[in-house]
GROMACS .gro file of C-alpha atoms in nm:
model
  361
    1MET     CA    1   3.243   0.085  -0.071
    2GLU     CA    2   3.232   0.456  -0.159
    3GLU     CA    3   2.965   0.563  -0.408
    4GLN     CA    4   3.218   0.682  -0.667
    5LYS     CA    5   3.406   0.349  -0.657
    6LEU     CA    6   3.075   0.167  -0.687
    7TYR     CA    7   2.992   0.357  -1.005
    8GLU     CA    8   3.342   0.302  -1.147
    9CYS     CA    9   3.309  -0.069  -1.080
   10LEU     CA   10   2.963  -0.085  -1.235
   11GLY     CA   11   3.080   0.110  -1.537
   12GLN     CA   12   3.323  -0.163  -1.640
   13ALA     CA   13   3.246  -0.435  -1.891
   14LEU     CA   14   3.154  -0.709  -1.646
   15GLU     CA   15   3.016  -1.055  -1.699
   16VAL     CA   16   2.670  -1.063  -1.545
   17PRO     CA   17   2.592  -1.391  -1.365
   18ASP     CA   18   2.315  -1.602  -1.511
   19VAL     CA   19   2.109  -1.574  -1.193
   20VAL     CA   20   2.108  -1.193  -1.221
   21ASN     CA   21   2.015  -1.206  -1.589
   22GLN     CA   22   1.733  -1.446  -1.507
   23LYS     CA   23   1.608  -1.219  -1.228
   24LEU     CA   24   1.615  -0.916  -1.460
   25GLU     CA   25   1.419  -1.100  -1.726
   26GLN     CA   26   1.161  -1.214  -1.470
   27THR     CA   27   1.126  -0.862  -1.332
   28TYR     CA   28   1.084  -0.708  -1.678
   29ASP     CA   29   0.831  -0.975  -1.774
   30LYS     CA   30   0.634  -0.909  -1.453
   31LEU     CA   31   0.638  -0.533  -1.517
   32THR     CA   32   0.530  -0.557  -1.881
   33ARG     CA   33   0.256  -0.812  -1.811
   34ARG     CA   34   0.112  -0.612  -1.523
   35LYS     CA   35   0.104  -0.277  -1.695
   36GLY     CA   36   0.043  -0.393  -2.049
   37LEU     CA   37   0.361  -0.212  -2.159
   38GLU     CA   38   0.565  -0.287  -2.466
   39LYS     CA   39   0.939  -0.258  -2.493
   40PRO     CA   40   1.025   0.089  -2.626
   41HIS     CA   41   1.061   0.122  -3.001
   42GLY     CA   42   1.182   0.469  -3.097
   43ARG     CA   43   0.994   0.644  -2.815
   44PRO     CA   44   1.256   0.862  -2.641
   45ALA     CA   45   1.004   0.998  -2.388
   46VAL     CA   46   0.956   0.657  -2.225
   47ARG     CA   47   1.219   0.523  -1.990
   48THR     CA   48   1.206   0.181  -1.829
   49ALA     CA   49   1.415   0.108  -1.519
   50LEU     CA   50   1.454  -0.233  -1.358
   51ILE     CA   51   1.578  -0.318  -1.013
   52ALA     CA   52   1.637  -0.685  -0.935
   53ALA     CA   53   1.652  -0.821  -0.583
   54ALA     CA   54   1.959  -1.025  -0.681
   55ALA     CA   55   2.172  -0.710  -0.712
   56ILE     CA   56   2.191  -0.381  -0.520
   57ALA     CA   57   2.269  -0.185  -0.838
   58VAL     CA   58   2.155  -0.280  -1.187
   59LEU     CA   59   2.234  -0.132  -1.526
   60CYS     CA   60   1.914   0.019  -1.668
   61VAL     CA   61   1.885   0.062  -2.043
   62THR     CA   62   1.649   0.334  -2.166
   63ALA     CA   63   1.549   0.459  -2.507
   64THR     CA   64   1.818   0.729  -2.495
   65ALA     CA   65   2.071   0.632  -2.230
   66ALA     CA   66   2.178   0.387  -1.964
   67TYR     CA   67   2.204   0.455  -1.593
   68TYR     CA   68   2.205   0.283  -1.256
   69LEU     CA   69   1.945   0.272  -0.983
   70VAL     CA   70   2.073   0.188  -0.637
   71ARG     CA   71   1.851   0.071  -0.354
   72GLN     CA   72   1.981   0.219  -0.032
   73ASN     CA   73   1.911   0.096   0.319
   74VAL     CA   74   1.831   0.405   0.527
   75GLU     CA   75   1.764   0.466   0.893
   76VAL     CA   76   1.414   0.586   0.974
   77ASP     CA   77   1.232   0.701   1.285
   78MET     CA   78   1.043   0.373   1.325
   79PRO     CA   79   0.808   0.487   1.605
   80GLN     CA   80   0.706   0.781   1.386
   81THR     CA   81   0.667   0.551   1.085
   82VAL     CA   82   0.452   0.307   1.282
   83GLN     CA   83   0.225   0.589   1.395
   84GLY     CA   84   0.188   0.698   1.035
   85LEU     CA   85   0.121   0.340   0.924
   86VAL     CA   86  -0.183   0.310   1.149
   87GLY     CA   87  -0.336   0.650   1.072
   88GLN     CA   88  -0.197   0.895   1.328
   89GLY     CA   89  -0.149   1.173   1.073
   90GLN     CA   90  -0.484   1.137   0.897
   91PRO     CA   91  -0.789   1.359   0.965
   92SER     CA   92  -1.141   1.269   1.077
   93TRP     CA   93  -1.448   1.427   0.919
   94GLU     CA   94  -1.825   1.432   0.942
   95ARG     CA   95  -2.070   1.292   0.690
   96MET     CA   96  -2.120   1.534   0.404
   97GLU     CA   97  -2.323   1.558   0.083
   98VAL     CA   98  -2.228   1.834  -0.161
   99TYR     CA   99  -2.277   1.904  -0.531
  100ASP     CA  100  -1.987   1.990  -0.758
  101GLU     CA  101  -1.992   2.257  -1.028
  102ALA     CA  102  -2.143   2.010  -1.276
  103GLY     CA  103  -2.428   1.928  -1.038
  104HIS     CA  104  -2.297   1.582  -0.944
  105LEU     CA  105  -2.355   1.465  -0.587
  106ILE     CA  106  -2.038   1.399  -0.388
  107TYR     CA  107  -2.093   1.188  -0.078
  108TRP     CA  108  -1.845   1.170   0.208
  109PRO     CA  109  -1.932   0.913   0.479
  110ARG     CA  110  -1.821   0.999   0.831
  111ARG     CA  111  -1.470   0.886   0.920
  112ASP     CA  112  -1.340   0.859   1.277
  113MET     CA  113  -0.969   0.826   1.344
  114ALA     CA  114  -0.816   0.708   1.672
  115GLN     CA  115  -0.505   0.801   1.868
  116VAL     CA  116  -0.216   0.558   1.842
  117ASP     CA  117  -0.071   0.403   2.155
  118GLU     CA  118   0.300   0.392   2.069
  119GLY     CA  119   0.379   0.107   2.308
  120GLN     CA  120   0.089  -0.103   2.182
  121ALA     CA  121   0.184  -0.036   1.820
  122GLN     CA  122   0.543  -0.148   1.875
  123ALA     CA  123   0.426  -0.459   2.061
  124LEU     CA  124   0.181  -0.562   1.787
  125LEU     CA  125   0.387  -0.474   1.481
  126GLY     CA  126   0.752  -0.462   1.590
  127ASP     CA  127   0.853  -0.817   1.499
  128CYS     CA  128   0.692  -0.787   1.156
  129LEU     CA  129   0.852  -0.459   1.044
  130PRO     CA  130   1.160  -0.429   0.819
  131GLY     CA  131   1.494  -0.359   0.981
  132SER     CA  132   1.542  -0.036   0.787
  133GLY     CA  133   1.384   0.186   0.528
  134TYR     CA  134   1.460   0.150   0.155
  135ARG     CA  135   1.530   0.443  -0.077
  136TRP     CA  136   1.568   0.487  -0.452
  137GLN     CA  137   1.656   0.799  -0.650
  138ILE     CA  138   1.453   0.788  -0.973
  139GLU     CA  139   1.557   1.091  -1.178
  140ASP     CA  140   1.433   1.391  -0.975
  141TYR     CA  141   1.210   1.177  -0.750
  142SER     CA  142   1.335   1.045  -0.416
  143PHE     CA  143   1.125   0.744  -0.317
  144THR     CA  144   1.160   0.596   0.033
  145VAL     CA  145   0.962   0.308   0.179
  146GLU     CA  146   0.996   0.376   0.552
  147GLY     CA  147   0.802   0.074   0.674
  148TYR     CA  148   0.543  -0.188   0.586
  149VAL     CA  149   0.350  -0.474   0.744
  150LEU     CA  150   0.198  -0.771   0.563
  151ASP     CA  151  -0.074  -1.009   0.677
  152GLU     CA  152  -0.100  -1.316   0.457
  153HIS     CA  153  -0.388  -1.457   0.667
  154THR     CA  154  -0.638  -1.177   0.600
  155GLY     CA  155  -0.462  -1.079   0.276
  156THR     CA  156  -0.413  -0.719   0.391
  157ALA     CA  157  -0.112  -0.487   0.396
  158LYS     CA  158  -0.005  -0.137   0.493
  159ILE     CA  159   0.290   0.045   0.337
  160TYR     CA  160   0.424   0.383   0.452
  161TYR     CA  161   0.637   0.568   0.198
  162VAL     CA  162   0.771   0.913   0.120
  163VAL     CA  163   0.802   1.075  -0.223
  164GLU     CA  164   1.008   1.393  -0.257
  165ARG     CA  165   1.053   1.614  -0.559
  166PRO     CA  166   1.202   1.964  -0.592
  167GLY     CA  167   0.923   2.198  -0.699
  168GLY     CA  168   0.653   1.968  -0.568
  169PHE     CA  169   0.377   1.774  -0.743
  170GLY     CA  170   0.157   2.051  -0.878
  171ALA     CA  171  -0.088   2.294  -0.724
  172ASP     CA  172  -0.388   2.122  -0.564
  173ALA     CA  173  -0.225   1.777  -0.586
  174VAL     CA  174  -0.344   1.711  -0.230
  175ASP     CA  175  -0.677   1.759  -0.057
  176TRP     CA  176  -0.519   1.868   0.272
  177GLU     CA  177  -0.852   1.873   0.455
  178ARG     CA  178  -0.921   1.502   0.401
  179GLY     CA  179  -0.576   1.366   0.321
  180PHE     CA  180  -0.657   1.252  -0.032
  181LEU     CA  181  -0.457   1.277  -0.355
  182ASN     CA  182  -0.602   1.462  -0.653
  183TYR     CA  183  -0.507   1.235  -0.943
  184ALA     CA  184  -0.603   1.497  -1.200
  185VAL     CA  185  -0.290   1.683  -1.083
  186TYR     CA  186  -0.081   1.420  -0.904
  187LYS     CA  187   0.088   1.225  -1.185
  188LEU     CA  188   0.256   0.943  -0.996
  189ASP     CA  189   0.112   0.594  -1.022
  190ILE     CA  190   0.260   0.368  -0.753
  191THR     CA  191   0.119   0.016  -0.728
  192PHE     CA  192   0.213  -0.291  -0.527
  193SER     CA  193   0.195  -0.662  -0.600
  194ALA     CA  194   0.303  -0.986  -0.436
  195LEU     CA  195   0.618  -1.164  -0.549
  196SER     CA  196   0.461  -1.499  -0.465
  197ASP     CA  197   0.381  -1.736  -0.749
  198VAL     CA  198   0.005  -1.680  -0.746
  199GLU     CA  199  -0.252  -1.637  -1.021
  200THR     CA  200  -0.336  -1.277  -0.928
  201ASP     CA  201  -0.059  -1.082  -0.758
  202TRP     CA  202  -0.172  -0.718  -0.788
  203PHE     CA  203  -0.296  -0.545  -0.470
  204GLY     CA  204  -0.604  -0.328  -0.477
  205SER     CA  205  -0.545  -0.029  -0.251
  206HIS     CA  206  -0.625   0.323  -0.142
  207THR     CA  207  -0.366   0.594  -0.074
  208PHE     CA  208  -0.395   0.835   0.218
  209VAL     CA  209  -0.180   1.140   0.289
  210ASP     CA  210  -0.018   1.180   0.630
  211VAL     CA  211  -0.099   1.551   0.649
  212SER     CA  212   0.094   1.593   0.974
  213ARG     CA  213   0.429   1.525   0.802
  214SER     CA  214   0.368   1.612   0.437
  215THR     CA  215   0.466   1.933   0.259
  216GLU     CA  216   0.428   2.060  -0.097
  217GLU     CA  217   0.758   1.896  -0.196
  218LYS     CA  218   0.749   1.595   0.038
  219LEU     CA  219   0.448   1.364   0.051
  220CYS     CA  220   0.423   1.102   0.326
  221LEU     CA  221   0.171   0.843   0.210
  222VAL     CA  222   0.001   0.537   0.352
  223GLU     CA  223  -0.106   0.259   0.117
  224SER     CA  224  -0.380   0.037   0.261
  225ALA     CA  225  -0.404  -0.270   0.041
  226ALA     CA  226  -0.561  -0.614   0.005
  227ARG     CA  227  -0.518  -0.914  -0.222
  228ASP     CA  228  -0.652  -1.269  -0.204
  229GLY     CA  229  -0.492  -1.575  -0.362
  230GLY     CA  230  -0.257  -1.723  -0.102
  231TRP     CA  231   0.041  -1.488  -0.134
  232ARG     CA  232   0.317  -1.510   0.129
  233ALA     CA  233   0.469  -1.223   0.323
  234GLU     CA  234   0.814  -1.385   0.317
  235ASP     CA  235   0.827  -1.350  -0.065
  236GLY     CA  236   0.822  -0.970  -0.055
  237LEU     CA  237   0.658  -0.710  -0.278
  238HIS     CA  238   0.704  -0.570  -0.627
  239ILE     CA  239   0.649  -0.196  -0.685
  240ASP     CA  240   0.562  -0.028  -1.013
  241PHE     CA  241   0.667   0.338  -0.996
  242THR     CA  242   0.525   0.527  -1.294
  243VAL     CA  243   0.537   0.895  -1.385
  244ARG     CA  244   0.257   0.994  -1.621
  245GLY     CA  245   0.220   1.288  -1.857
  246GLU     CA  246  -0.078   1.517  -1.903
  247ASP     CA  247  -0.248   1.267  -2.133
  248GLY     CA  248  -0.187   0.975  -1.900
  249GLU     CA  249   0.102   0.830  -2.100
  250ALA     CA  250   0.387   0.668  -1.905
  251LEU     CA  251   0.694   0.893  -1.917
  252LEU     CA  252   0.900   0.679  -1.680
  253THR     CA  253   0.844   0.338  -1.525
  254ALA     CA  254   1.062   0.171  -1.262
  255GLY     CA  255   1.015  -0.183  -1.132
  256LEU     CA  256   1.134  -0.210  -0.771
  257GLU     CA  257   1.134  -0.482  -0.508
  258LEU     CA  258   1.090  -0.494  -0.130
  259PRO     CA  259   1.230  -0.782   0.080
  260GLY     CA  260   0.998  -1.032   0.241
  261LEU     CA  261   0.886  -1.006   0.602
  262LYS     CA  262   0.738  -1.215   0.879
  263SER     CA  263   0.359  -1.208   0.843
  264LEU     CA  264   0.142  -1.053   1.108
  265PRO     CA  265  -0.045  -1.321   1.305
  266ALA     CA  266  -0.422  -1.356   1.281
  267GLN     CA  267  -0.701  -1.490   1.498
  268SER     CA  268  -0.942  -1.738   1.341
  269VAL     CA  269  -1.310  -1.696   1.436
  270SER     CA  270  -1.574  -1.967   1.384
  271ASP     CA  271  -1.947  -1.967   1.312
  272PRO     CA  272  -2.122  -2.066   1.639
  273ALA     CA  273  -2.380  -2.273   1.450
  274SER     CA  274  -2.157  -2.478   1.221
  275GLY     CA  275  -1.819  -2.445   1.389
  276ALA     CA  276  -1.663  -2.362   1.051
  277PRO     CA  277  -1.415  -2.072   1.024
  278VAL     CA  278  -1.598  -1.757   0.920
  279LEU     CA  279  -1.336  -1.484   0.953
  280GLU     CA  280  -0.969  -1.407   1.017
  281LEU     CA  281  -0.879  -1.108   1.233
  282SER     CA  282  -0.543  -0.933   1.264
  283ALA     CA  283  -0.403  -0.601   1.387
  284ILE     CA  284  -0.464  -0.429   1.052
  285GLY     CA  285  -0.765  -0.600   0.896
  286LEU     CA  286  -1.002  -0.890   0.859
  287ALA     CA  287  -1.123  -1.138   0.599
  288LEU     CA  288  -1.491  -1.232   0.626
  289LYS     CA  289  -1.672  -1.514   0.449
  290CYS     CA  290  -2.018  -1.400   0.338
  291THR     CA  291  -2.289  -1.471   0.083
  292ASP     CA  292  -2.284  -1.124  -0.074
  293ILE     CA  293  -2.036  -0.846   0.003
  294ASP     CA  294  -2.288  -0.581  -0.108
  295GLN     CA  295  -2.525  -0.695   0.167
  296VAL     CA  296  -2.275  -0.637   0.449
  297ASP     CA  297  -2.386  -0.311   0.614
  298ASN     CA  298  -2.240  -0.323   0.965
  299ILE     CA  299  -1.919  -0.462   1.112
  300THR     CA  300  -1.844  -0.393   1.478
  301LEU     CA  301  -1.561  -0.510   1.703
  302ASP     CA  302  -1.622  -0.538   2.079
  303PHE     CA  303  -1.328  -0.515   2.320
  304ALA     CA  304  -1.266  -0.657   2.665
  305ASP     CA  305  -1.268  -0.309   2.823
  306GLY     CA  306  -1.622  -0.246   2.697
  307SER     CA  307  -1.524  -0.018   2.407
  308ARG     CA  308  -1.628  -0.074   2.047
  309TYR     CA  309  -1.482  -0.011   1.703
  310VAL     CA  310  -1.752   0.037   1.441
  311VAL     CA  311  -1.570  -0.051   1.121
  312GLN     CA  312  -1.868   0.012   0.897
  313ASP     CA  313  -2.229   0.121   0.951
  314SER     CA  314  -2.416   0.207   0.633
  315ALA     CA  315  -2.730   0.313   0.820
  316SER     CA  316  -2.555   0.599   0.999
  317GLY     CA  317  -2.321   0.687   0.713
  318LEU     CA  318  -2.005   0.576   0.897
  319ASP     CA  319  -1.711   0.417   0.714
  320ASN     CA  320  -1.393   0.347   0.907
  321ARG     CA  321  -1.248   0.117   0.644
  322ASP     CA  322  -0.925   0.224   0.479
  323TYR     CA  323  -0.992  -0.018   0.196
  324ALA     CA  324  -1.226  -0.308   0.118
  325LEU     CA  325  -1.192  -0.582  -0.144
  326GLY     CA  326  -1.455  -0.839  -0.235
  327THR     CA  327  -1.376  -1.160  -0.420
  328GLY     CA  328  -1.562  -1.471  -0.530
  329GLU     CA  329  -1.922  -1.511  -0.641
  330SER     CA  330  -2.239  -1.523  -0.434
  331PRO     CA  331  -2.305  -1.720  -0.219
  332ASP     CA  332  -1.933  -1.792  -0.164
  333MET     CA  333  -1.763  -1.456  -0.129
  334VAL     CA  334  -1.487  -1.308   0.087
  335LEU     CA  335  -1.477  -0.948   0.207
  336GLN     CA  336  -1.130  -0.822   0.301
  337VAL     CA  337  -1.118  -0.501   0.504
  338VAL     CA  338  -0.820  -0.286   0.601
  339PHE     CA  339  -0.881  -0.099   0.927
  340ASN     CA  340  -0.820   0.275   0.968
  341ARG     CA  341  -0.663   0.213   1.309
  342LEU     CA  342  -0.462  -0.045   1.499
  343VAL     CA  343  -0.650  -0.334   1.660
  344ASP     CA  344  -0.521  -0.569   1.929
  345PRO     CA  345  -0.684  -0.904   1.838
  346SER     CA  346  -0.615  -1.041   2.186
  347GLN     CA  347  -0.849  -0.776   2.330
  348VAL     CA  348  -1.135  -0.837   2.086
  349THR     CA  349  -1.416  -1.037   2.247
  350ALA     CA  350  -1.658  -1.046   1.954
  351VAL     CA  351  -1.709  -0.942   1.593
  352THR     CA  352  -2.068  -0.859   1.501
  353VAL     CA  353  -2.172  -0.859   1.135
  354ASP     CA  354  -2.523  -0.728   1.064
  355GLY     CA  355  -2.648  -0.849   1.402
  356GLN     CA  356  -2.474  -1.187   1.391
  357ARG     CA  357  -2.229  -1.208   1.682
  358TYR     CA  358  -1.913  -1.416   1.646
  359ALA     CA  359  -1.729  -1.469   1.974
  360VAL     CA  360  -1.351  -1.437   1.965
  361SER     CA  361  -1.181  -1.679   2.201
   0.00000   0.00000   0.00000
């Protein structure tokens, strides 16, 4: 159907099926609960847009007008997206300690990135990637999720997306040297949560800039995320897309949804003394049972070819974690780690945590 005919059709007075109404109400309830928002009452600066998975285009009522948001399936360069997903466009740097203008110490641990083997990446991730990218036009923002992988076993995820805006995102919105966003200037707040029926669905995450592809008006971003609680990859993800003003107020909020996927597989590793499972290992992260997450200082992966991946080493000031999330209470805690590179679990022979070696069979 041509776009113009689609809009003409949507502009008619149509009876909305109950299932769509129900989905809209659920989506709005999820958005308002998560963000603590209230329905607008005489606040013309705030717009709320809803996209339900039950319909490709949904009528969105705002404080001043009504308009449609359409989720488009778009073709993407998947090999390029996969390379971005696993850190190809992100920089390495050395350990650094500097003082800012106010005299506060800023500490940067060393970060080592690795080259991506395209064939290996496709082999490990290919079956668990979406069949296309997904794009929304939200006022003057073009938002495209090019690819994402979900691992329900370790509770980790990686999402690669592109945000474009004529005129850009403000001077100094990006630290181009390290691939970080400057949130004092960058006013977009994009968060992800699971659509599974779980007690806590919001993902903690860190955003990195793919500096090899990004420009002032087009930011290619990688979200490395983790969430416990038994969510399922097949249920998909909810996205809160929020534009904030200078004082932090929400000027526009859109609730979007991504379809579910096949979960990445994971390797279970047991404690040699007790035989009980102690960690789960996948291509993008791990989940480690421990007594205290703050006492974990070194995590190292050994490979069959004799190489090693030092994920974290506090003693030497090395941190190759994209993101880490700790849950539970001591002595029963879980540390979830998102890697800053791709790992082939079948080639890992051992995971060593603070001197304790766990063989991977």
